[in-house]
Amino acid sequence: MMSFDTLGLSEKVIAAVAAAGYTEPTPIQAQAIPVVLENRDVVGIAQTGTGKTASFVLPMMTKLEQGRARARMPRTLILEPTRELAAQVEENFNKYSLNQRLTVALLIGGVSFDDQNKKLDRGVDVLIATPGRLLDHFERGRLLLTGVEILVIDEADRMLDMGFIPDIERICKMIPPSRQTLMFSATMPNEIERLANTFLRDPARISVAKASSTATTVTQRLIASGSEAHDKRDVLRGLIRGAVDLKNAIIFCNRKRDVQIVYKSLEKHGFSVGALHGDMDQRARMLMLDGFRGDKIKILVASDVAARGLDIPDVSHVFNFDVPIHSEDYVHRIGRTGRAGRTGTAVTIVTSADSKYLGAIEKLINQSIEWMGEPVSASTGSGHRDGFQRGAKGNKSRHPGGNPEPRRADPAAPSRVTNEERREPRGEKPAQRDSQTRPAPQPKQDRPPQRERPAYGDRQPSHDRGSASPRHDRHEPDVIGLGDHVPAFLLRPTRPIRSAS
Ligand code: AMP
């Protein structure tokens, strides 16, 4: 058995790891730690759940034992896309720094400027920041980046999704090139590859298996549902009630609006349930998470963005209320269960409108997922086929004659069509629907609803400052209203949430 002793970590750090109860390094830790200690740049292809945080935190702590921080000149900088991830990295430092006095500051939304400024003024060893907040501080002259010896760019592909790449480039240029740079990403799209080629020097490339291939302890299943939201909620309740050994579960929805609706519905049906979405403030999220970790809440309804990076060690079940639009999100979602050799179950609710996304997922994980019961078919989908007709301008029904072939991806379908477009009646006035279906008042929108915006520190992402992120574009198609088609369902009255379920 591999141990932490042989990786080159300092004695203090080894002792702290033992105190945390970890006996064996994970593959990313075993490979990355020695390389980081040799001062080499690293590109780590690994996702949350692989132990990647400790793979940079532990060698950083070893290196930080030498030297001291100076006022307003952090010695190391860790960039995270969301404040949750930033807070978790901070927790990692706290966990392992029992024997070491390290100053860690956070520059993220929801944390007071004053306290962090005081810390920065005294000098910090580790600064953990979201890119926007960091640049704000820099522009106010509160911060000098010329003393940064190690730069970590974590979750680079998620940064890309959020439009943060121009900010990252600016930050990279502000730090002396003599620094060591560590970049972690679950996937390596071209833009991230380019970033690595521009800002890293001869990086060691370390790739650990995706959750899809490692987590053989996860039983994956599909279940067919009618395409109306209440059909799906019915199926979901059946799944929860019928689940064997359900200890706790995360339910993923594609959109935050559905997070709220599913949450309310489950609450009404007497389940122990909480919700997590990007609009909640930091305190509310932390409270919710504490409740879930402490077993006070059994079921957590979440969106991908809100759940990203959450440190929830042993979820027994994952339910996908919606098939995720991006196949990598599927891998992230099911990676929430079956961790560390435990068994887990992941069930995805599939409607006849989901064939394309399901096809992409099965291609990515290189296996077809078994159905519980009958696969989705014309019979489950035919009553609700309006899903096929909504959305992009001129997007013809993909299944004329009412005979969808759900298991075959449709290469002719425009790639910019998202679940949202297909399911969301884009021309409907959100304010009007709010008053009828939403349990809690939400800010009025002039625009059609969009995919959830992530909880960046506090600034808008910089895609509107000149960068074009193709993946981001896909979330925000430039279709106006309904194009030239008004589907019949839009003319029907909306069901109020209280009677729906
Ligand atoms: P991460 O991928 O960094 O989000 O870590 C995922 C989870 O694995 C966290 O709950 C860590 O506390 C845990 N973890 C990290 N390293 C180890 C290890 N060597 N052995 C067991 N669990 C670990």
Short mmCIF file of C-alpha atoms and ligand atoms in Angstrom, two decimals:
data_model
loop_
_atom_site.label_atom_id
_atom_site.label_comp_id
_atom_site.label_asym_id
_atom_site.label_seq_id
_atom_site.Cartn_x
_atom_site.Cartn_y
_atom_site.Cartn_z
CA MET A 1 0.00 0.00 0.00
CA MET A 2 1.25 3.44 -0.96
CA SER A 3 1.66 5.83 1.94
CA PHE A 4 1.96 9.58 2.40
CA ASP A 5 5.48 9.19 3.84
CA THR A 6 7.17 8.61 0.51
CA LEU A 7 5.94 11.65 -1.37
CA GLY A 8 8.37 14.22 0.03
CA LEU A 9 5.91 16.05 2.31
CA SER A 10 7.21 17.65 5.51
CA GLU A 11 6.80 15.84 8.79
CA LYS A 12 4.28 18.36 10.05
CA VAL A 13 2.13 17.88 7.00
CA ILE A 14 2.38 14.09 7.17
CA ALA A 15 1.28 14.24 10.81
CA ALA A 16 -1.67 16.46 9.91
CA VAL A 17 -2.76 14.07 7.16
CA ALA A 18 -2.62 11.17 9.60
CA ALA A 19 -4.66 13.19 12.09
CA ALA A 20 -7.25 13.79 9.36
CA GLY A 21 -7.54 10.01 9.08
CA TYR A 22 -6.15 9.57 5.57
CA THR A 23 -3.83 6.63 5.25
CA GLU A 24 -3.34 6.31 1.51
CA PRO A 25 -2.89 9.02 -1.12
CA THR A 26 -5.42 9.03 -3.93
CA PRO A 27 -3.99 8.60 -7.48
CA ILE A 28 -3.92 12.35 -8.18
CA GLN A 29 -2.20 12.94 -4.83
CA ALA A 30 0.38 10.21 -5.41
CA GLN A 31 1.24 11.64 -8.81
CA ALA A 32 0.96 15.39 -8.25
CA ILE A 33 2.52 15.88 -4.81
CA PRO A 34 6.13 14.86 -5.70
CA VAL A 35 6.01 16.91 -8.91
CA VAL A 36 4.72 20.02 -7.13
CA LEU A 37 7.47 19.62 -4.54
CA GLU A 38 10.03 19.58 -7.37
CA ASN A 39 8.78 23.07 -8.33
CA ARG A 40 7.39 21.91 -11.64
CA ASP A 41 4.28 23.32 -13.25
CA VAL A 42 1.40 20.86 -13.36
CA VAL A 43 -1.70 20.35 -15.46
CA GLY A 44 -3.93 18.02 -13.47
CA ILE A 45 -6.89 16.53 -15.24
CA ALA A 46 -9.07 15.49 -12.35
CA GLN A 47 -12.42 16.37 -10.98
CA THR A 48 -13.92 16.96 -7.60
CA GLY A 49 -14.04 13.80 -5.55
CA THR A 50 -10.62 12.54 -6.61
CA GLY A 51 -8.82 14.22 -3.72
CA LYS A 52 -7.37 16.87 -6.02
CA THR A 53 -7.63 19.66 -3.43
CA ALA A 54 -5.19 17.96 -1.08
CA SER A 55 -2.95 17.23 -4.08
CA PHE A 56 -2.07 20.93 -4.20
CA VAL A 57 -2.82 22.00 -0.61
CA LEU A 58 -0.41 19.49 1.00
CA PRO A 59 2.70 20.29 -1.06
CA MET A 60 1.90 24.01 -0.85
CA MET A 61 1.86 23.71 2.93
CA THR A 62 5.18 21.89 2.89
CA LYS A 63 6.72 24.64 0.76
CA LEU A 64 5.22 27.44 2.84
CA GLU A 65 7.02 26.21 5.94
CA GLN A 66 10.01 28.17 4.70
CA GLY A 67 9.75 31.93 4.47
CA ARG A 68 7.32 34.55 5.72
CA ALA A 69 4.51 36.61 4.29
CA ARG A 70 4.90 40.35 3.75
CA ALA A 71 2.21 43.00 3.97
CA ARG A 72 -0.21 43.00 1.04
CA MET A 73 1.96 40.51 -0.85
CA PRO A 74 0.41 37.04 -0.69
CA ARG A 75 2.89 34.22 -1.17
CA THR A 76 0.52 31.92 -2.96
CA LEU A 77 -2.73 32.48 -4.84
CA ILE A 78 -5.52 29.98 -5.49
CA LEU A 79 -8.21 30.94 -8.00
CA GLU A 80 -11.58 29.25 -7.68
CA PRO A 81 -14.68 29.76 -9.82
CA THR A 82 -17.18 29.88 -6.95
CA ARG A 83 -17.19 30.99 -3.39
CA GLU A 84 -18.20 27.51 -2.20
CA LEU A 85 -15.13 25.99 -3.76
CA ALA A 86 -13.00 28.77 -2.33
CA ALA A 87 -14.46 28.15 1.13
CA GLN A 88 -13.77 24.45 0.79
CA VAL A 89 -10.17 24.98 -0.11
CA GLU A 90 -9.88 27.17 2.97
CA GLU A 91 -11.37 24.34 5.03
CA ASN A 92 -8.70 22.04 3.63
CA PHE A 93 -5.99 24.42 4.82
CA ASN A 94 -7.58 24.59 8.25
CA LYS A 95 -7.87 20.82 8.42
CA TYR A 96 -4.20 20.20 7.65
CA SER A 97 -2.59 23.18 9.35
CA LEU A 98 -2.86 21.99 12.94
CA ASN A 99 0.89 22.07 13.40
CA GLN A 100 1.59 25.07 11.26
CA ARG A 101 0.75 28.73 11.57
CA LEU A 102 -0.49 29.73 8.16
CA THR A 103 -2.45 32.83 7.35
CA VAL A 104 -5.18 32.22 4.83
CA ALA A 105 -7.37 34.98 3.40
CA LEU A 106 -10.46 34.66 1.25
CA LEU A 107 -11.50 37.20 -1.36
CA ILE A 108 -14.96 36.06 -2.31
CA GLY A 109 -18.45 37.47 -2.37
CA GLY A 110 -20.30 37.38 0.92
CA VAL A 111 -17.16 37.80 3.02
CA SER A 112 -16.51 41.24 4.50
CA PHE A 113 -13.89 43.37 2.74
CA ASP A 114 -12.70 44.85 6.01
CA ASP A 115 -11.64 41.65 7.72
CA GLN A 116 -9.88 40.39 4.63
CA ASN A 117 -8.14 43.72 4.14
CA LYS A 118 -6.82 43.62 7.67
CA LYS A 119 -5.45 40.15 7.03
CA LEU A 120 -3.91 41.20 3.73
CA ASP A 121 -2.29 44.19 5.38
CA ARG A 122 -0.63 41.89 7.89
CA GLY A 123 0.53 39.53 5.16
CA VAL A 124 -0.96 36.21 4.05
CA ASP A 125 0.62 32.93 3.07
CA VAL A 126 -2.35 31.79 1.05
CA LEU A 127 -4.89 33.91 -0.75
CA ILE A 128 -7.95 32.10 -2.08
CA ALA A 129 -10.04 34.17 -4.45
CA THR A 130 -12.63 34.26 -7.15
CA PRO A 131 -11.16 36.15 -10.15
CA GLY A 132 -13.57 39.10 -10.06
CA ARG A 133 -13.09 39.86 -6.39
CA LEU A 134 -9.34 39.56 -6.75
CA LEU A 135 -9.24 42.08 -9.59
CA ASP A 136 -11.46 44.48 -7.61
CA HIS A 137 -9.00 44.39 -4.75
CA PHE A 138 -6.07 44.76 -7.08
CA GLU A 139 -7.61 47.75 -8.81
CA ARG A 140 -8.13 49.43 -5.45
CA GLY A 141 -4.45 49.04 -4.76
CA ARG A 142 -5.04 46.77 -1.77
CA LEU A 143 -2.93 44.00 -3.10
CA LEU A 144 0.39 43.29 -4.83
CA LEU A 145 0.76 40.08 -6.77
CA THR A 146 4.51 40.39 -7.34
CA GLY A 147 5.31 38.15 -4.38
CA VAL A 148 3.21 35.18 -5.50
CA GLU A 149 5.41 32.09 -5.69
CA ILE A 150 2.68 29.54 -6.48
CA LEU A 151 -0.44 30.15 -8.54
CA VAL A 152 -3.21 27.54 -8.59
CA ILE A 153 -5.94 27.75 -11.21
CA ASP A 154 -8.56 25.29 -10.02
CA GLU A 155 -11.57 24.02 -11.99
CA ALA A 156 -10.31 25.72 -15.15
CA ASP A 157 -13.06 24.32 -17.35
CA ARG A 158 -15.69 25.71 -15.02
CA MET A 159 -13.91 29.08 -15.14
CA LEU A 160 -14.27 28.90 -18.91
CA ASP A 161 -18.00 28.18 -18.61
CA MET A 162 -18.38 31.21 -16.43
CA GLY A 163 -16.50 33.53 -18.73
CA PHE A 164 -13.56 34.04 -16.38
CA ILE A 165 -10.75 33.26 -18.80
CA PRO A 166 -9.90 36.91 -19.67
CA ASP A 167 -9.71 37.66 -15.94
CA ILE A 168 -7.40 34.67 -15.42
CA GLU A 169 -5.19 35.86 -18.26
CA ARG A 170 -4.92 39.29 -16.70
CA ILE A 171 -4.07 37.80 -13.33
CA CYS A 172 -1.43 35.50 -14.86
CA LYS A 173 0.24 38.53 -16.43
CA MET A 174 0.38 40.34 -13.09
CA ILE A 175 2.35 37.58 -11.38
CA PRO A 176 6.08 37.23 -12.08
CA PRO A 177 6.81 34.47 -14.60
CA SER A 178 9.23 32.85 -12.16
CA ARG A 179 6.20 31.52 -10.23
CA GLN A 180 5.09 27.92 -10.21
CA THR A 181 1.69 27.37 -11.80
CA LEU A 182 -0.67 24.47 -11.11
CA MET A 183 -3.80 24.10 -13.17
CA PHE A 184 -6.61 21.65 -12.51
CA SER A 185 -9.51 20.91 -14.80
CA ALA A 186 -11.99 18.07 -15.16
CA THR A 187 -11.87 18.34 -18.95
CA MET A 188 -9.44 19.97 -21.38
CA PRO A 189 -11.34 22.02 -23.95
CA ASN A 190 -9.20 23.89 -26.51
CA GLU A 191 -9.38 27.18 -24.65
CA ILE A 192 -7.97 25.56 -21.53
CA GLU A 193 -5.23 23.85 -23.51
CA ARG A 194 -4.33 27.24 -24.96
CA LEU A 195 -4.28 28.81 -21.50
CA ALA A 196 -1.92 26.06 -20.31
CA ASN A 197 0.35 26.53 -23.31
CA THR A 198 0.50 30.29 -22.77
CA PHE A 199 0.98 30.50 -19.03
CA LEU A 200 2.56 27.25 -17.86
CA ARG A 201 6.17 26.21 -18.39
CA ASP A 202 6.68 22.65 -19.54
CA PRO A 203 3.98 21.35 -17.19
CA ALA A 204 3.85 17.76 -15.99
CA ARG A 205 0.54 16.37 -17.19
CA ILE A 206 -1.28 14.20 -14.75
CA SER A 207 -4.59 12.69 -15.58
CA VAL A 208 -6.69 10.55 -13.31
CA ALA A 209 -9.56 8.43 -14.47
CA LYS A 210 -12.91 10.08 -14.70
CA ALA A 211 -15.58 9.27 -12.18
CA SER A 212 -17.38 7.48 -14.97
CA SER A 213 -14.70 4.83 -15.22
CA THR A 214 -13.53 4.71 -11.60
CA ALA A 215 -16.83 4.70 -9.81
CA THR A 216 -17.80 1.17 -10.68
CA THR A 217 -19.47 1.13 -7.29
CA VAL A 218 -22.24 3.35 -8.68
CA THR A 219 -25.27 1.57 -10.06
CA GLN A 220 -26.62 3.74 -12.86
CA ARG A 221 -30.19 3.47 -14.10
CA LEU A 222 -32.62 5.31 -16.34
CA ILE A 223 -36.33 5.61 -15.77
CA ALA A 224 -38.91 6.74 -18.28
CA SER A 225 -41.34 9.53 -17.54
CA GLY A 226 -43.98 11.56 -19.31
CA SER A 227 -42.60 14.96 -20.21
CA GLU A 228 -44.86 17.13 -18.05
CA ALA A 229 -43.22 18.38 -14.88
CA HIS A 230 -45.87 16.75 -12.67
CA ASP A 231 -45.21 13.39 -14.38
CA LYS A 232 -41.57 13.74 -13.48
CA ARG A 233 -42.33 14.67 -9.90
CA ASP A 234 -44.51 11.56 -9.64
CA VAL A 235 -41.71 9.39 -10.94
CA LEU A 236 -39.28 11.07 -8.56
CA ARG A 237 -41.42 10.36 -5.51
CA GLY A 238 -41.76 6.76 -6.61
CA LEU A 239 -37.99 6.52 -6.88
CA ILE A 240 -37.38 7.98 -3.45
CA ARG A 241 -40.00 5.80 -1.79
CA GLY A 242 -38.82 2.69 -3.58
CA ALA A 243 -35.10 3.24 -3.07
CA VAL A 244 -33.28 0.51 -1.20
CA ASP A 245 -30.93 1.68 1.56
CA LEU A 246 -31.51 5.35 0.91
CA LYS A 247 -29.40 7.19 3.43
CA ASN A 248 -29.40 10.58 1.78
CA ALA A 249 -29.83 11.85 -1.75
CA ILE A 250 -29.10 14.74 -4.04
CA ILE A 251 -31.65 15.56 -6.71
CA PHE A 252 -30.25 17.51 -9.64
CA CYS A 253 -32.35 19.82 -11.77
CA ASN A 254 -31.11 21.67 -14.83
CA ARG A 255 -32.69 24.95 -13.86
CA LYS A 256 -32.94 26.78 -10.58
CA ARG A 257 -36.64 27.37 -11.12
CA ASP A 258 -37.17 23.63 -11.05
CA VAL A 259 -34.97 23.30 -7.99
CA GLN A 260 -37.46 25.48 -6.17
CA ILE A 261 -40.52 23.70 -7.54
CA VAL A 262 -39.23 20.19 -6.86
CA TYR A 263 -38.16 21.26 -3.39
CA LYS A 264 -41.60 22.68 -2.56
CA SER A 265 -43.34 19.63 -3.96
CA LEU A 266 -41.26 17.19 -1.91
CA GLU A 267 -41.72 19.30 1.18
CA LYS A 268 -45.46 19.23 0.67
CA HIS A 269 -45.30 15.46 0.41
CA GLY A 270 -43.59 15.26 3.75
CA PHE A 271 -40.01 14.51 2.75
CA SER A 272 -37.05 15.82 4.71
CA VAL A 273 -35.74 18.11 2.03
CA GLY A 274 -33.65 21.20 1.40
CA ALA A 275 -32.68 23.17 -1.69
CA LEU A 276 -29.49 24.69 -2.95
CA HIS A 277 -29.27 27.09 -5.85
CA GLY A 278 -27.05 29.89 -7.02
CA ASP A 279 -29.37 32.68 -5.89
CA MET A 280 -29.13 31.80 -2.23
CA ASP A 281 -26.78 33.90 -0.15
CA GLN A 282 -23.69 32.41 1.38
CA ARG A 283 -25.22 32.04 4.83
CA ALA A 284 -28.32 30.27 3.58
CA ARG A 285 -26.22 27.83 1.58
CA MET A 286 -23.88 27.06 4.41
CA LEU A 287 -26.84 26.48 6.74
CA MET A 288 -28.46 24.18 4.21
CA LEU A 289 -25.25 22.25 3.71
CA ASP A 290 -24.65 21.92 7.42
CA GLY A 291 -28.15 20.50 7.78
CA PHE A 292 -27.45 17.99 5.04
CA ARG A 293 -24.05 16.98 6.35
CA GLY A 294 -25.46 16.69 9.87
CA ASP A 295 -28.26 14.43 8.62
CA LYS A 296 -31.02 16.86 9.55
CA ILE A 297 -31.98 17.03 5.89
CA LYS A 298 -32.09 13.76 3.95
CA ILE A 299 -32.68 15.07 0.47
CA LEU A 300 -31.05 18.03 -1.16
CA VAL A 301 -32.41 19.47 -4.40
CA ALA A 302 -29.67 21.29 -6.28
CA SER A 303 -28.56 22.73 -9.57
CA ASP A 304 -25.21 21.81 -11.09
CA VAL A 305 -23.70 25.19 -10.40
CA ALA A 306 -24.81 25.28 -6.78
CA ALA A 307 -23.61 21.76 -6.10
CA ARG A 308 -20.27 22.09 -7.82
CA GLY A 309 -17.45 21.16 -5.53
CA LEU A 310 -19.51 20.54 -2.45
CA ASP A 311 -17.76 18.34 0.04
CA ILE A 312 -20.42 15.79 0.86
CA PRO A 313 -18.60 12.54 1.40
CA ASP A 314 -21.20 9.81 1.31
CA VAL A 315 -24.40 10.36 -0.58
CA SER A 316 -26.18 7.07 -1.11
CA HIS A 317 -28.38 8.19 -4.02
CA VAL A 318 -28.29 10.69 -6.86
CA PHE A 319 -31.48 11.38 -8.78
CA ASN A 320 -31.35 13.38 -11.98
CA PHE A 321 -34.70 15.11 -12.25
CA ASP A 322 -33.51 16.27 -15.68
CA VAL A 323 -31.05 14.72 -18.08
CA PRO A 324 -28.13 17.17 -17.98
CA ILE A 325 -27.49 19.19 -21.11
CA HIS A 326 -23.73 18.87 -20.85
CA SER A 327 -22.67 15.28 -20.64
CA GLU A 328 -19.77 16.14 -18.31
CA ASP A 329 -22.34 17.36 -15.80
CA TYR A 330 -23.70 13.83 -15.71
CA VAL A 331 -20.29 12.55 -14.70
CA HIS A 332 -20.03 15.22 -12.01
CA ARG A 333 -23.50 14.46 -10.73
CA ILE A 334 -23.08 10.73 -10.39
CA GLY A 335 -19.63 11.34 -8.89
CA ARG A 336 -21.52 12.53 -5.80
CA THR A 337 -22.24 8.95 -4.89
CA GLY A 338 -20.18 5.78 -4.72
CA ARG A 339 -17.16 7.64 -3.38
CA ALA A 340 -14.24 6.02 -1.65
CA GLY A 341 -15.36 2.51 -2.48
CA ARG A 342 -18.86 2.94 -1.06
CA THR A 343 -21.77 1.80 -3.14
CA GLY A 344 -24.13 4.31 -4.63
CA THR A 345 -27.11 4.53 -6.92
CA ALA A 346 -27.74 7.13 -9.60
CA VAL A 347 -31.08 7.20 -11.39
CA THR A 348 -31.89 9.59 -14.24
CA ILE A 349 -35.45 10.51 -15.18
CA VAL A 350 -35.76 10.53 -18.96
CA THR A 351 -38.53 11.91 -21.15
CA SER A 352 -38.98 11.39 -24.85
CA ALA A 353 -37.43 14.82 -25.46
CA ASP A 354 -34.09 13.84 -23.91
CA SER A 355 -32.75 11.41 -26.49
CA LYS A 356 -30.05 13.69 -27.80
CA TYR A 357 -28.57 14.45 -24.40
CA LEU A 358 -28.83 10.88 -23.26
CA GLY A 359 -27.00 9.81 -26.41
CA ALA A 360 -24.16 12.23 -25.64
CA ILE A 361 -23.89 10.95 -22.08
CA GLU A 362 -23.75 7.31 -23.08
CA LYS A 363 -21.11 8.19 -25.63
CA LEU A 364 -19.01 10.04 -23.05
CA ILE A 365 -19.15 7.28 -20.45
CA ASN A 366 -18.82 4.72 -23.18
CA GLN A 367 -21.59 2.50 -21.96
CA SER A 368 -25.33 2.29 -22.28
CA ILE A 369 -27.24 2.77 -19.07
CA GLU A 370 -29.79 0.18 -18.07
CA TRP A 371 -33.47 1.11 -17.83
CA MET A 372 -35.60 0.45 -14.78
CA GLY A 373 -38.70 -0.88 -16.44
CA GLU A 374 -39.64 0.11 -19.97
CA PRO A 375 -37.44 2.53 -21.90
CA VAL A 376 -38.99 5.84 -22.75
CA SER A 377 -41.02 5.41 -25.92
CA ALA A 378 -43.69 6.91 -28.11
CA SER A 379 -46.29 5.84 -25.57
CA THR A 380 -44.77 7.79 -22.71
CA GLY A 381 -43.90 10.72 -24.88
CA SER A 382 -46.74 11.02 -27.33
CA GLY A 383 -49.17 12.74 -25.01
CA HIS A 384 -46.70 15.50 -24.32
CA ARG A 385 -44.92 16.01 -27.53
CA ASP A 386 -45.06 19.76 -27.38
CA GLY A 387 -41.52 19.62 -26.06
CA PHE A 388 -40.28 18.83 -29.51
CA GLN A 389 -41.88 21.86 -31.02
CA ARG A 390 -40.87 24.63 -28.72
CA GLY A 391 -37.77 26.58 -28.96
CA ALA A 392 -35.47 27.73 -31.67
CA LYS A 393 -36.70 29.57 -34.70
CA GLY A 394 -37.70 27.24 -37.44
CA ASN A 395 -36.90 24.17 -35.39
CA LYS A 396 -39.27 21.65 -36.87
CA SER A 397 -40.68 18.82 -34.85
CA ARG A 398 -37.99 16.21 -34.82
CA HIS A 399 -40.44 13.35 -34.87
CA PRO A 400 -43.11 13.93 -37.43
CA GLY A 401 -45.83 11.34 -37.22
CA GLY A 402 -45.57 11.11 -33.46
CA ASN A 403 -43.09 8.30 -33.41
CA PRO A 404 -39.97 9.48 -31.63
CA GLU A 405 -36.93 7.26 -31.56
CA PRO A 406 -35.61 8.20 -28.20
CA ARG A 407 -32.41 6.19 -28.11
CA ARG A 408 -30.93 7.69 -31.26
CA ALA A 409 -29.14 11.00 -31.12
CA ASP A 410 -30.31 13.30 -33.84
CA PRO A 411 -27.33 14.76 -35.65
CA ALA A 412 -29.56 17.03 -37.70
CA ALA A 413 -30.90 18.86 -34.68
CA PRO A 414 -29.27 22.25 -34.21
CA SER A 415 -26.60 22.06 -31.55
CA ARG A 416 -27.74 25.31 -30.01
CA VAL A 417 -31.05 23.90 -28.91
CA THR A 418 -30.94 23.36 -25.18
CA ASN A 419 -33.30 21.62 -22.82
CA GLU A 420 -34.36 25.02 -21.69
CA GLU A 421 -35.48 26.05 -25.12
CA ARG A 422 -37.31 22.85 -25.64
CA ARG A 423 -39.04 22.84 -22.31
CA GLU A 424 -39.32 26.44 -21.40
CA PRO A 425 -42.10 28.39 -23.05
CA ARG A 426 -39.83 31.23 -23.98
CA GLY A 427 -42.49 33.69 -25.00
CA GLU A 428 -44.44 33.40 -21.80
CA LYS A 429 -44.10 36.41 -19.57
CA PRO A 430 -42.08 35.19 -16.61
CA ALA A 431 -43.71 37.69 -14.28
CA GLN A 432 -47.13 36.39 -15.11
CA ARG A 433 -46.08 32.82 -14.52
CA ASP A 434 -44.34 33.82 -11.33
CA SER A 435 -47.55 34.95 -9.80
CA GLN A 436 -49.25 31.70 -10.63
CA THR A 437 -46.74 28.99 -10.04
CA ARG A 438 -43.89 30.21 -7.97
CA PRO A 439 -44.14 29.57 -4.30
CA ALA A 440 -41.93 32.51 -3.41
CA PRO A 441 -41.73 35.85 -5.17
CA GLN A 442 -38.70 36.14 -7.42
CA PRO A 443 -37.24 39.25 -9.00
CA LYS A 444 -39.04 40.08 -12.20
CA GLN A 445 -37.18 39.45 -15.39
CA ASP A 446 -37.52 41.19 -18.71
CA ARG A 447 -35.72 38.46 -20.47
CA PRO A 448 -36.74 34.89 -21.07
CA PRO A 449 -35.44 32.70 -18.26
CA GLN A 450 -31.86 31.58 -18.67
CA ARG A 451 -29.84 28.77 -17.34
CA GLU A 452 -28.79 29.51 -13.85
CA ARG A 453 -26.07 32.08 -13.44
CA PRO A 454 -23.33 30.84 -11.20
CA ALA A 455 -22.50 32.39 -7.89
CA TYR A 456 -19.34 34.23 -8.83
CA GLY A 457 -17.82 36.19 -6.07
CA ASP A 458 -19.60 39.38 -6.77
CA ARG A 459 -18.91 40.54 -10.28
CA GLN A 460 -20.37 39.68 -13.56
CA PRO A 461 -18.22 37.28 -15.49
CA SER A 462 -16.19 38.90 -18.18
CA HIS A 463 -17.74 37.20 -21.18
CA ASP A 464 -19.59 40.43 -21.63
CA ARG A 465 -16.29 42.22 -21.60
CA GLY A 466 -15.11 40.84 -24.83
CA SER A 467 -14.50 37.12 -24.59
CA ALA A 468 -16.59 34.65 -26.46
CA SER A 469 -17.00 31.36 -24.70
CA PRO A 470 -18.71 28.93 -27.01
CA ARG A 471 -20.04 26.82 -24.17
CA HIS A 472 -21.47 29.83 -22.50
CA ASP A 473 -23.10 30.88 -25.72
CA ARG A 474 -24.89 27.62 -25.85
CA HIS A 475 -26.64 28.49 -22.61
CA GLU A 476 -27.89 31.77 -23.91
CA PRO A 477 -29.23 31.26 -27.38
CA ASP A 478 -30.16 34.36 -29.28
CA VAL A 479 -33.63 33.19 -30.16
CA ILE A 480 -36.17 35.92 -29.54
CA GLY A 481 -39.54 34.90 -28.19
CA LEU A 482 -40.88 31.81 -29.89
CA GLY A 483 -39.68 32.45 -33.38
CA ASP A 484 -42.57 31.88 -35.69
CA HIS A 485 -44.41 29.26 -33.70
CA VAL A 486 -46.78 29.46 -30.73
CA PRO A 487 -47.32 25.97 -29.37
CA ALA A 488 -50.78 25.04 -28.17
CA PHE A 489 -49.74 24.39 -24.59
CA LEU A 490 -48.95 28.06 -24.18
CA LEU A 491 -52.58 28.89 -24.67
CA ARG A 492 -53.59 26.60 -21.84
CA PRO A 493 -53.85 28.01 -18.31
CA THR A 494 -50.87 27.30 -16.08
CA ARG A 495 -51.32 24.85 -13.21
CA PRO A 496 -50.76 26.51 -9.87
CA ILE A 497 -48.00 24.81 -7.88
CA ARG A 498 -50.19 23.96 -4.90
CA SER A 499 -52.38 21.61 -6.86
CA ALA A 500 -49.51 20.31 -8.96
CA SER A 501 -47.31 17.52 -7.81
P1 AMP B 1 -11.66 16.67 -3.50
O1 AMP B 1 -11.54 15.90 -4.78
O2 AMP B 1 -10.45 17.46 -3.21
O3 AMP B 1 -12.92 17.49 -3.49
O4 AMP B 1 -11.78 15.62 -2.30
C1 AMP B 1 -12.85 14.73 -2.23
C2 AMP B 1 -12.98 14.12 -0.83
O5 AMP B 1 -11.98 13.15 -0.58
C3 AMP B 1 -12.91 15.10 0.32
O6 AMP B 1 -13.98 14.80 1.19
C4 AMP B 1 -11.59 14.82 0.98
O7 AMP B 1 -11.64 15.11 2.35
C5 AMP B 1 -11.42 13.35 0.71
N1 AMP B 1 -10.00 12.93 0.61
C6 AMP B 1 -8.96 13.65 0.14
N2 AMP B 1 -7.83 12.93 0.18
C7 AMP B 1 -8.15 11.72 0.67
C8 AMP B 1 -7.40 10.51 0.93
N3 AMP B 1 -6.10 10.43 0.67
N4 AMP B 1 -8.07 9.46 1.40
C9 AMP B 1 -9.39 9.54 1.63
N5 AMP B 1 -10.16 10.62 1.41
C10 AMP B 1 -9.55 11.70 0.93
#
